[in-house]
Amino acid sequence: MEGPTRTPSGASRVCGQRSAPEAVQRSIGAVGAALHGSCLVGPASRPLVLFYGLSQAGRAIAACAPVPADKYRLNGHGIVTAQMDQSELGSVTVKDKGTAGTQSFTQIAEILGSRSLPNEARLADVWASILEVSLWPLQSTTHPQLSVSRETHQVDPNTLQVMASGLPGNLQDHASPQDREQAVRAWLANYPSLTGYRFRSIGAIPDGGPESWDSMQGTIGCRLVWDGVSGEGGAKRRFEDIAPWKGRSLSDSTRVIHARFGGDDRVLHPLLAWWAVLYALSMLARYQPGQWTAQIDVNRSKNAVAIEYLLDSALAAVPELILAAIGEVTA
């Protein structure tokens, strides 16, 4: 049963010409009911309930935003899936339906100042951009998130130095420094925010071994340097350009960045990454129930644990991102 709901602080700060507070209250009520209901169901149907709640949250975000009256009423999903019959879950693709009209996904992207998905993106790649599930990617993921940590100890004040972690361990296997540097640079080229850097070490990875490593994940790290940043303020601004916060902060000095996908090199807002993934999973659960049942069967599917982890993580992550997004548009 749906109980009373609270409108988040700031939700009533909306532009005129519409009864937005009432629209927000209705949407938030539907969100609360859906997210509460998703706690009570298993993975077979949870994507349907979660996506419904997130879709309603989009309407609340739009109602709070300072946009014209004809822009806050959302109609249609604004996103489509393809390759739904693929046995490998990560090969399912998602794509927006263009910017015309008031389709939910593209309109929320515009409201939040985010990129969209103008070209098809593999579900594995969009999944890999979600911070909360970085340790549980789909098996077909080719370029996971990278962690970037700003270093300040014994660093030239006119440079920005960053430890980039999460690179494949086999990049250190190249014998010559030139080959190692070429391999690392080619790998990092898939992360569009990493431009204009130099490696601190000859060969990117020192002859004695990587400067950081994660034995459990089989990944390594290397140090990147940006010159000419004009002091502490310049270093902070450059770091912000490389890794905008947008819900991707592990600490004050450590953030994560995602690889290139979906025809746009800008950062995808974390709420929209969840939106795209939950939409795709809800379409599978609704229209491909046999395949979906196989995907969540731990005895048959190599992705089953990752799916369950994502659906559990959504229960905490999605409500927090919804409130953060309302805060963004009402600030």
Short mmCIF file of C-alpha atoms in Angstrom, two decimals:
data_model
loop_
_atom_site.label_atom_id
_atom_site.label_comp_id
_atom_site.label_asym_id
_atom_site.label_seq_id
_atom_site.Cartn_x
_atom_site.Cartn_y
_atom_site.Cartn_z
CA MET A 1 0.00 0.00 0.00
CA GLU A 2 1.32 3.42 -0.88
CA GLY A 3 1.97 5.54 2.19
CA PRO A 4 2.58 9.26 2.60
CA THR A 5 5.59 10.66 0.79
CA ARG A 6 7.90 13.57 1.41
CA THR A 7 8.95 15.88 -1.38
CA PRO A 8 12.73 16.30 -1.24
CA SER A 9 13.97 19.71 -0.18
CA GLY A 10 14.26 21.91 -3.24
CA ALA A 11 11.59 20.02 -5.15
CA SER A 12 9.15 22.88 -4.78
CA ARG A 13 11.60 25.37 -6.30
CA VAL A 14 10.20 25.12 -9.78
CA CYS A 15 9.25 27.58 -12.46
CA GLY A 16 5.72 28.84 -12.86
CA GLN A 17 3.06 28.21 -15.48
CA ARG A 18 2.32 24.74 -14.15
CA SER A 19 1.24 22.98 -10.96
CA ALA A 20 4.70 21.50 -10.55
CA PRO A 21 4.55 20.84 -6.79
CA GLU A 22 1.55 18.55 -7.37
CA ALA A 23 3.32 16.87 -10.30
CA VAL A 24 6.40 16.34 -8.16
CA GLN A 25 4.34 14.89 -5.31
CA ARG A 26 2.60 12.45 -7.65
CA SER A 27 5.85 11.37 -9.27
CA ILE A 28 7.71 11.01 -5.98
CA GLY A 29 4.81 8.97 -4.60
CA ALA A 30 4.99 6.63 -7.56
CA VAL A 31 8.77 6.40 -7.24
CA GLY A 32 8.54 5.53 -3.56
CA ALA A 33 5.92 2.87 -4.16
CA ALA A 34 7.92 1.31 -7.03
CA LEU A 35 11.24 1.28 -5.19
CA HIS A 36 9.60 -0.16 -2.09
CA GLY A 37 7.97 -2.82 -4.26
CA SER A 38 11.30 -3.69 -5.87
CA CYS A 39 12.62 -4.68 -2.45
CA LEU A 40 9.91 -7.34 -2.22
CA VAL A 41 10.53 -9.11 -5.53
CA GLY A 42 13.37 -11.21 -6.86
CA PRO A 43 15.60 -10.68 -9.90
CA ALA A 44 13.05 -12.21 -12.28
CA SER A 45 10.80 -9.13 -12.08
CA ARG A 46 12.88 -6.54 -10.23
CA PRO A 47 14.12 -4.75 -13.41
CA LEU A 48 10.51 -3.99 -14.36
CA VAL A 49 9.71 -2.38 -11.02
CA LEU A 50 13.01 -0.53 -10.76
CA PHE A 51 12.74 0.93 -14.24
CA TYR A 52 9.14 2.02 -13.62
CA GLY A 53 10.27 3.85 -10.49
CA LEU A 54 13.16 5.51 -12.31
CA SER A 55 10.89 6.54 -15.19
CA GLN A 56 8.55 8.23 -12.73
CA ALA A 57 11.53 9.91 -11.09
CA GLY A 58 12.41 11.39 -14.48
CA ARG A 59 9.06 13.15 -14.47
CA ALA A 60 9.75 14.57 -11.02
CA ILE A 61 13.18 15.81 -12.14
CA ALA A 62 11.67 17.45 -15.23
CA ALA A 63 8.92 19.06 -13.15
CA CYS A 64 11.54 20.58 -10.84
CA ALA A 65 13.75 21.87 -13.63
CA PRO A 66 13.63 25.50 -14.80
CA VAL A 67 12.49 24.60 -18.30
CA PRO A 68 9.55 25.81 -20.42
CA ALA A 69 6.19 24.21 -19.74
CA ASP A 70 6.29 22.25 -22.99
CA LYS A 71 9.58 20.61 -21.97
CA TYR A 72 8.72 19.10 -18.61
CA ARG A 73 5.97 16.72 -19.74
CA LEU A 74 7.75 13.54 -20.76
CA ASN A 75 6.25 11.08 -23.22
CA GLY A 76 7.75 7.79 -24.30
CA HIS A 77 10.97 6.16 -23.17
CA GLY A 78 13.26 7.90 -25.65
CA ILE A 79 15.55 4.88 -25.76
CA VAL A 80 15.44 1.57 -27.63
CA THR A 81 17.19 -1.79 -27.44
CA ALA A 82 18.45 -4.11 -30.16
CA GLN A 83 20.22 -7.47 -30.38
CA MET A 84 17.81 -8.74 -27.74
CA ASP A 85 18.17 -12.31 -28.95
CA GLN A 86 21.89 -12.44 -28.21
CA SER A 87 22.96 -15.14 -25.76
CA GLU A 88 25.67 -12.82 -24.42
CA LEU A 89 23.94 -10.18 -22.31
CA GLY A 90 26.65 -7.59 -22.89
CA SER A 91 25.99 -7.66 -26.64
CA VAL A 92 22.47 -6.21 -26.24
CA THR A 93 22.59 -2.60 -27.47
CA VAL A 94 20.88 0.59 -26.34
CA LYS A 95 20.40 3.82 -28.28
CA ASP A 96 18.42 7.00 -27.83
CA LYS A 97 15.61 7.93 -30.21
CA GLY A 98 16.94 11.36 -31.10
CA THR A 99 16.48 14.79 -29.54
CA ALA A 100 13.16 15.77 -31.10
CA GLY A 101 10.09 16.11 -28.90
CA THR A 102 9.94 15.32 -25.21
CA GLN A 103 11.09 11.71 -25.09
CA SER A 104 12.12 10.87 -21.54
CA PHE A 105 15.73 9.73 -21.93
CA THR A 106 16.91 12.49 -24.26
CA GLN A 107 14.99 15.20 -22.42
CA ILE A 108 16.38 14.22 -19.03
CA ALA A 109 19.86 14.14 -20.57
CA GLU A 110 19.37 17.72 -21.76
CA ILE A 111 17.99 18.83 -18.39
CA LEU A 112 20.95 17.30 -16.53
CA GLY A 113 23.50 18.66 -19.01
CA SER A 114 24.54 15.16 -19.94
CA ARG A 115 25.45 13.40 -23.15
CA SER A 116 22.98 10.88 -24.52
CA LEU A 117 23.40 7.75 -26.64
CA PRO A 118 23.12 8.91 -30.27
CA ASN A 119 24.73 5.69 -31.54
CA GLU A 120 24.23 2.12 -30.42
CA ALA A 121 26.17 1.23 -27.28
CA ARG A 122 26.79 -2.27 -25.99
CA LEU A 123 25.11 -2.95 -22.69
CA ALA A 124 28.44 -4.21 -21.32
CA ASP A 125 30.02 -0.79 -21.97
CA VAL A 126 27.21 1.22 -20.38
CA TRP A 127 27.17 -1.20 -17.42
CA ALA A 128 30.92 -0.63 -17.01
CA SER A 129 30.32 3.11 -16.52
CA ILE A 130 28.29 2.57 -13.33
CA LEU A 131 30.45 3.24 -10.28
CA GLU A 132 28.50 1.04 -7.88
CA VAL A 133 29.07 -2.14 -9.90
CA SER A 134 32.65 -1.52 -11.03
CA LEU A 135 33.80 -4.76 -9.38
CA TRP A 136 31.07 -6.77 -11.13
CA PRO A 137 31.23 -6.03 -14.87
CA LEU A 138 29.62 -8.26 -17.46
CA GLN A 139 31.89 -10.97 -18.81
CA SER A 140 32.10 -9.37 -22.26
CA THR A 141 33.31 -6.00 -20.96
CA THR A 142 36.34 -4.83 -22.93
CA HIS A 143 37.15 -1.50 -21.25
CA PRO A 144 36.14 -1.21 -17.58
CA GLN A 145 36.19 1.94 -15.49
CA LEU A 146 39.54 3.45 -14.61
CA SER A 147 40.26 4.93 -11.21
CA VAL A 148 42.15 8.24 -11.35
CA SER A 149 43.75 9.53 -8.14
CA ARG A 150 45.30 12.97 -7.89
CA GLU A 151 48.71 12.97 -6.21
CA THR A 152 50.10 16.04 -4.42
CA HIS A 153 53.09 14.76 -2.41
CA GLN A 154 56.43 15.85 -3.90
CA VAL A 155 54.79 16.97 -7.14
CA ASP A 156 55.82 20.03 -9.15
CA PRO A 157 53.23 22.73 -8.28
CA ASN A 158 52.76 23.54 -11.98
CA THR A 159 51.81 20.00 -12.93
CA LEU A 160 48.91 17.67 -12.32
CA GLN A 161 49.99 14.11 -11.50
CA VAL A 162 47.48 11.28 -11.52
CA MET A 163 47.69 7.56 -10.80
CA ALA A 164 45.47 5.80 -13.34
CA SER A 165 44.51 2.33 -12.07
CA GLY A 166 42.55 -0.50 -13.62
CA LEU A 167 44.65 -1.18 -16.72
CA PRO A 168 45.00 -4.81 -17.85
CA GLY A 169 47.95 -6.52 -16.23
CA ASN A 170 49.23 -7.90 -19.53
CA LEU A 171 50.24 -4.40 -20.67
CA GLN A 172 53.41 -4.81 -18.61
CA ASP A 173 54.41 -7.92 -20.59
CA HIS A 174 55.95 -5.96 -23.47
CA ALA A 175 59.71 -6.27 -23.21
CA SER A 176 60.86 -2.88 -24.49
CA PRO A 177 59.89 0.49 -22.96
CA GLN A 178 58.80 1.72 -26.40
CA ASP A 179 56.42 -1.20 -26.88
CA ARG A 180 55.00 -0.79 -23.37
CA GLU A 181 54.39 2.91 -23.86
CA GLN A 182 52.74 2.32 -27.21
CA ALA A 183 50.47 -0.38 -25.76
CA VAL A 184 49.46 1.70 -22.73
CA ARG A 185 48.83 4.80 -24.83
CA ALA A 186 46.66 2.78 -27.24
CA TRP A 187 44.64 1.42 -24.33
CA LEU A 188 44.15 4.85 -22.74
CA ALA A 189 43.00 6.26 -26.10
CA ASN A 190 39.64 4.61 -25.37
CA TYR A 191 39.11 7.06 -22.48
CA PRO A 192 38.37 10.40 -24.17
CA SER A 193 38.98 12.59 -21.12
CA LEU A 194 42.63 11.45 -20.99
CA THR A 195 44.35 13.74 -23.47
CA GLY A 196 47.46 15.92 -23.36
CA TYR A 197 49.32 13.85 -20.75
CA ARG A 198 52.81 12.43 -20.61
CA PHE A 199 53.97 9.35 -18.76
CA ARG A 200 56.04 10.02 -15.66
CA SER A 201 58.08 6.84 -16.22
CA ILE A 202 59.95 5.87 -19.35
CA GLY A 203 57.91 3.19 -21.08
CA ALA A 204 54.77 4.15 -19.08
CA ILE A 205 55.42 1.18 -16.77
CA PRO A 206 58.90 1.00 -15.17
CA ASP A 207 61.19 -1.91 -16.00
CA GLY A 208 60.94 -3.00 -12.37
CA GLY A 209 57.16 -3.43 -12.58
CA PRO A 210 53.97 -1.37 -12.32
CA GLU A 211 53.66 1.48 -9.83
CA SER A 212 50.39 0.04 -8.52
CA TRP A 213 48.63 -3.28 -8.95
CA ASP A 214 45.56 -5.18 -7.82
CA SER A 215 46.28 -8.88 -7.61
CA MET A 216 42.61 -9.83 -7.17
CA GLN A 217 41.46 -7.96 -10.29
CA GLY A 218 44.64 -8.59 -12.29
CA THR A 219 45.01 -4.88 -13.03
CA ILE A 220 47.86 -2.37 -12.83
CA GLY A 221 48.35 1.38 -12.77
CA CYS A 222 50.64 4.02 -14.19
CA ARG A 223 51.32 7.68 -13.47
CA LEU A 224 50.19 10.39 -15.91
CA VAL A 225 51.38 14.01 -15.81
CA TRP A 226 49.87 17.18 -17.26
CA ASP A 227 52.26 20.14 -17.50
CA GLY A 228 51.57 23.86 -17.32
CA VAL A 229 48.52 23.84 -15.05
CA SER A 230 49.43 27.06 -13.16
CA GLY A 231 49.46 26.08 -9.53
CA GLU A 232 47.01 24.37 -7.20
CA GLY A 233 43.94 26.04 -8.67
CA GLY A 234 44.92 25.06 -12.19
CA ALA A 235 45.61 21.47 -11.14
CA LYS A 236 42.19 21.21 -9.50
CA ARG A 237 40.45 22.59 -12.58
CA ARG A 238 42.33 20.24 -14.89
CA PHE A 239 41.47 17.27 -12.68
CA GLU A 240 37.82 18.33 -12.75
CA ASP A 241 37.93 18.40 -16.55
CA ILE A 242 39.43 14.91 -16.67
CA ALA A 243 37.07 13.37 -14.14
CA PRO A 244 33.90 15.41 -13.48
CA TRP A 245 32.32 14.36 -10.21
CA LYS A 246 28.74 13.60 -11.30
CA GLY A 247 28.39 10.78 -8.76
CA ARG A 248 31.71 9.15 -9.67
CA SER A 249 33.81 10.05 -6.66
CA LEU A 250 35.49 7.43 -4.49
CA SER A 251 37.10 10.12 -2.29
CA ASP A 252 38.05 13.80 -2.51
CA SER A 253 41.03 12.97 -4.70
CA THR A 254 39.98 9.72 -6.40
CA ARG A 255 37.35 9.44 -9.12
CA VAL A 256 36.47 7.06 -11.92
CA ILE A 257 36.16 7.62 -15.66
CA HIS A 258 34.47 5.51 -18.30
CA ALA A 259 35.52 4.51 -21.78
CA ARG A 260 34.14 5.82 -25.07
CA PHE A 261 30.78 4.38 -26.16
CA GLY A 262 27.52 5.36 -27.80
CA GLY A 263 28.78 7.99 -30.25
CA ASP A 264 29.52 10.76 -27.75
CA ASP A 265 32.79 11.37 -25.91
CA ARG A 266 31.30 13.40 -23.08
CA VAL A 267 30.51 11.99 -19.64
CA LEU A 268 27.23 10.11 -19.29
CA HIS A 269 25.39 11.22 -16.17
CA PRO A 270 25.32 8.29 -13.69
CA LEU A 271 21.54 8.43 -13.42
CA LEU A 272 21.27 7.98 -17.19
CA ALA A 273 23.69 5.06 -17.11
CA TRP A 274 21.40 3.34 -14.62
CA TRP A 275 18.41 4.37 -16.77
CA ALA A 276 19.82 2.73 -19.90
CA VAL A 277 20.85 -0.48 -18.13
CA LEU A 278 17.59 -0.92 -16.20
CA TYR A 279 15.58 -0.19 -19.33
CA ALA A 280 17.44 -2.92 -21.25
CA LEU A 281 17.03 -5.43 -18.42
CA SER A 282 13.33 -4.60 -18.07
CA MET A 283 12.82 -5.17 -21.80
CA LEU A 284 14.49 -8.57 -21.51
CA ALA A 285 12.42 -9.49 -18.46
CA ARG A 286 9.19 -8.46 -20.19
CA TYR A 287 9.67 -9.55 -23.81
CA GLN A 288 12.34 -12.27 -23.59
CA PRO A 289 11.36 -14.06 -20.37
CA GLY A 290 12.98 -17.35 -21.33
CA GLN A 291 16.30 -15.71 -22.09
CA TRP A 292 16.07 -13.55 -18.97
CA THR A 293 15.41 -16.59 -16.80
CA ALA A 294 18.53 -18.21 -18.23
CA GLN A 295 20.60 -15.05 -17.63
CA ILE A 296 19.77 -14.94 -13.91
CA ASP A 297 20.26 -18.69 -13.34
CA VAL A 298 23.52 -19.04 -11.39
CA ASN A 299 23.88 -22.62 -12.63
CA ARG A 300 23.79 -21.61 -16.29
CA SER A 301 24.84 -17.98 -16.61
CA LYS A 302 28.29 -16.50 -16.10
CA ASN A 303 26.63 -13.11 -15.62
CA ALA A 304 24.04 -14.17 -13.03
CA VAL A 305 25.99 -12.96 -9.98
CA ALA A 306 26.79 -9.61 -11.63
CA ILE A 307 23.11 -9.15 -12.52
CA GLU A 308 21.97 -9.88 -8.98
CA TYR A 309 24.62 -7.55 -7.58
CA LEU A 310 23.52 -4.73 -9.87
CA LEU A 311 19.85 -5.18 -9.02
CA ASP A 312 20.64 -5.17 -5.31
CA SER A 313 22.91 -2.13 -5.66
CA ALA A 314 20.16 -0.24 -7.49
CA LEU A 315 17.99 -0.27 -4.38
CA ALA A 316 20.40 2.11 -2.65
CA ALA A 317 22.14 3.86 -5.54
CA VAL A 318 19.16 4.88 -7.66
CA PRO A 319 17.21 6.76 -4.92
CA GLU A 320 20.37 8.67 -3.96
CA LEU A 321 21.02 9.65 -7.58
CA ILE A 322 17.39 10.73 -8.02
CA LEU A 323 17.64 13.09 -5.04
CA ALA A 324 21.02 14.36 -6.26
CA ALA A 325 19.55 15.06 -9.70
CA ILE A 326 16.65 17.01 -8.19
CA GLY A 327 19.23 18.96 -6.22
CA GLU A 328 21.17 19.67 -9.42
CA VAL A 329 18.21 21.11 -11.32
CA THR A 330 16.93 23.19 -8.40
CA ALA A 331 20.29 24.59 -7.27
#
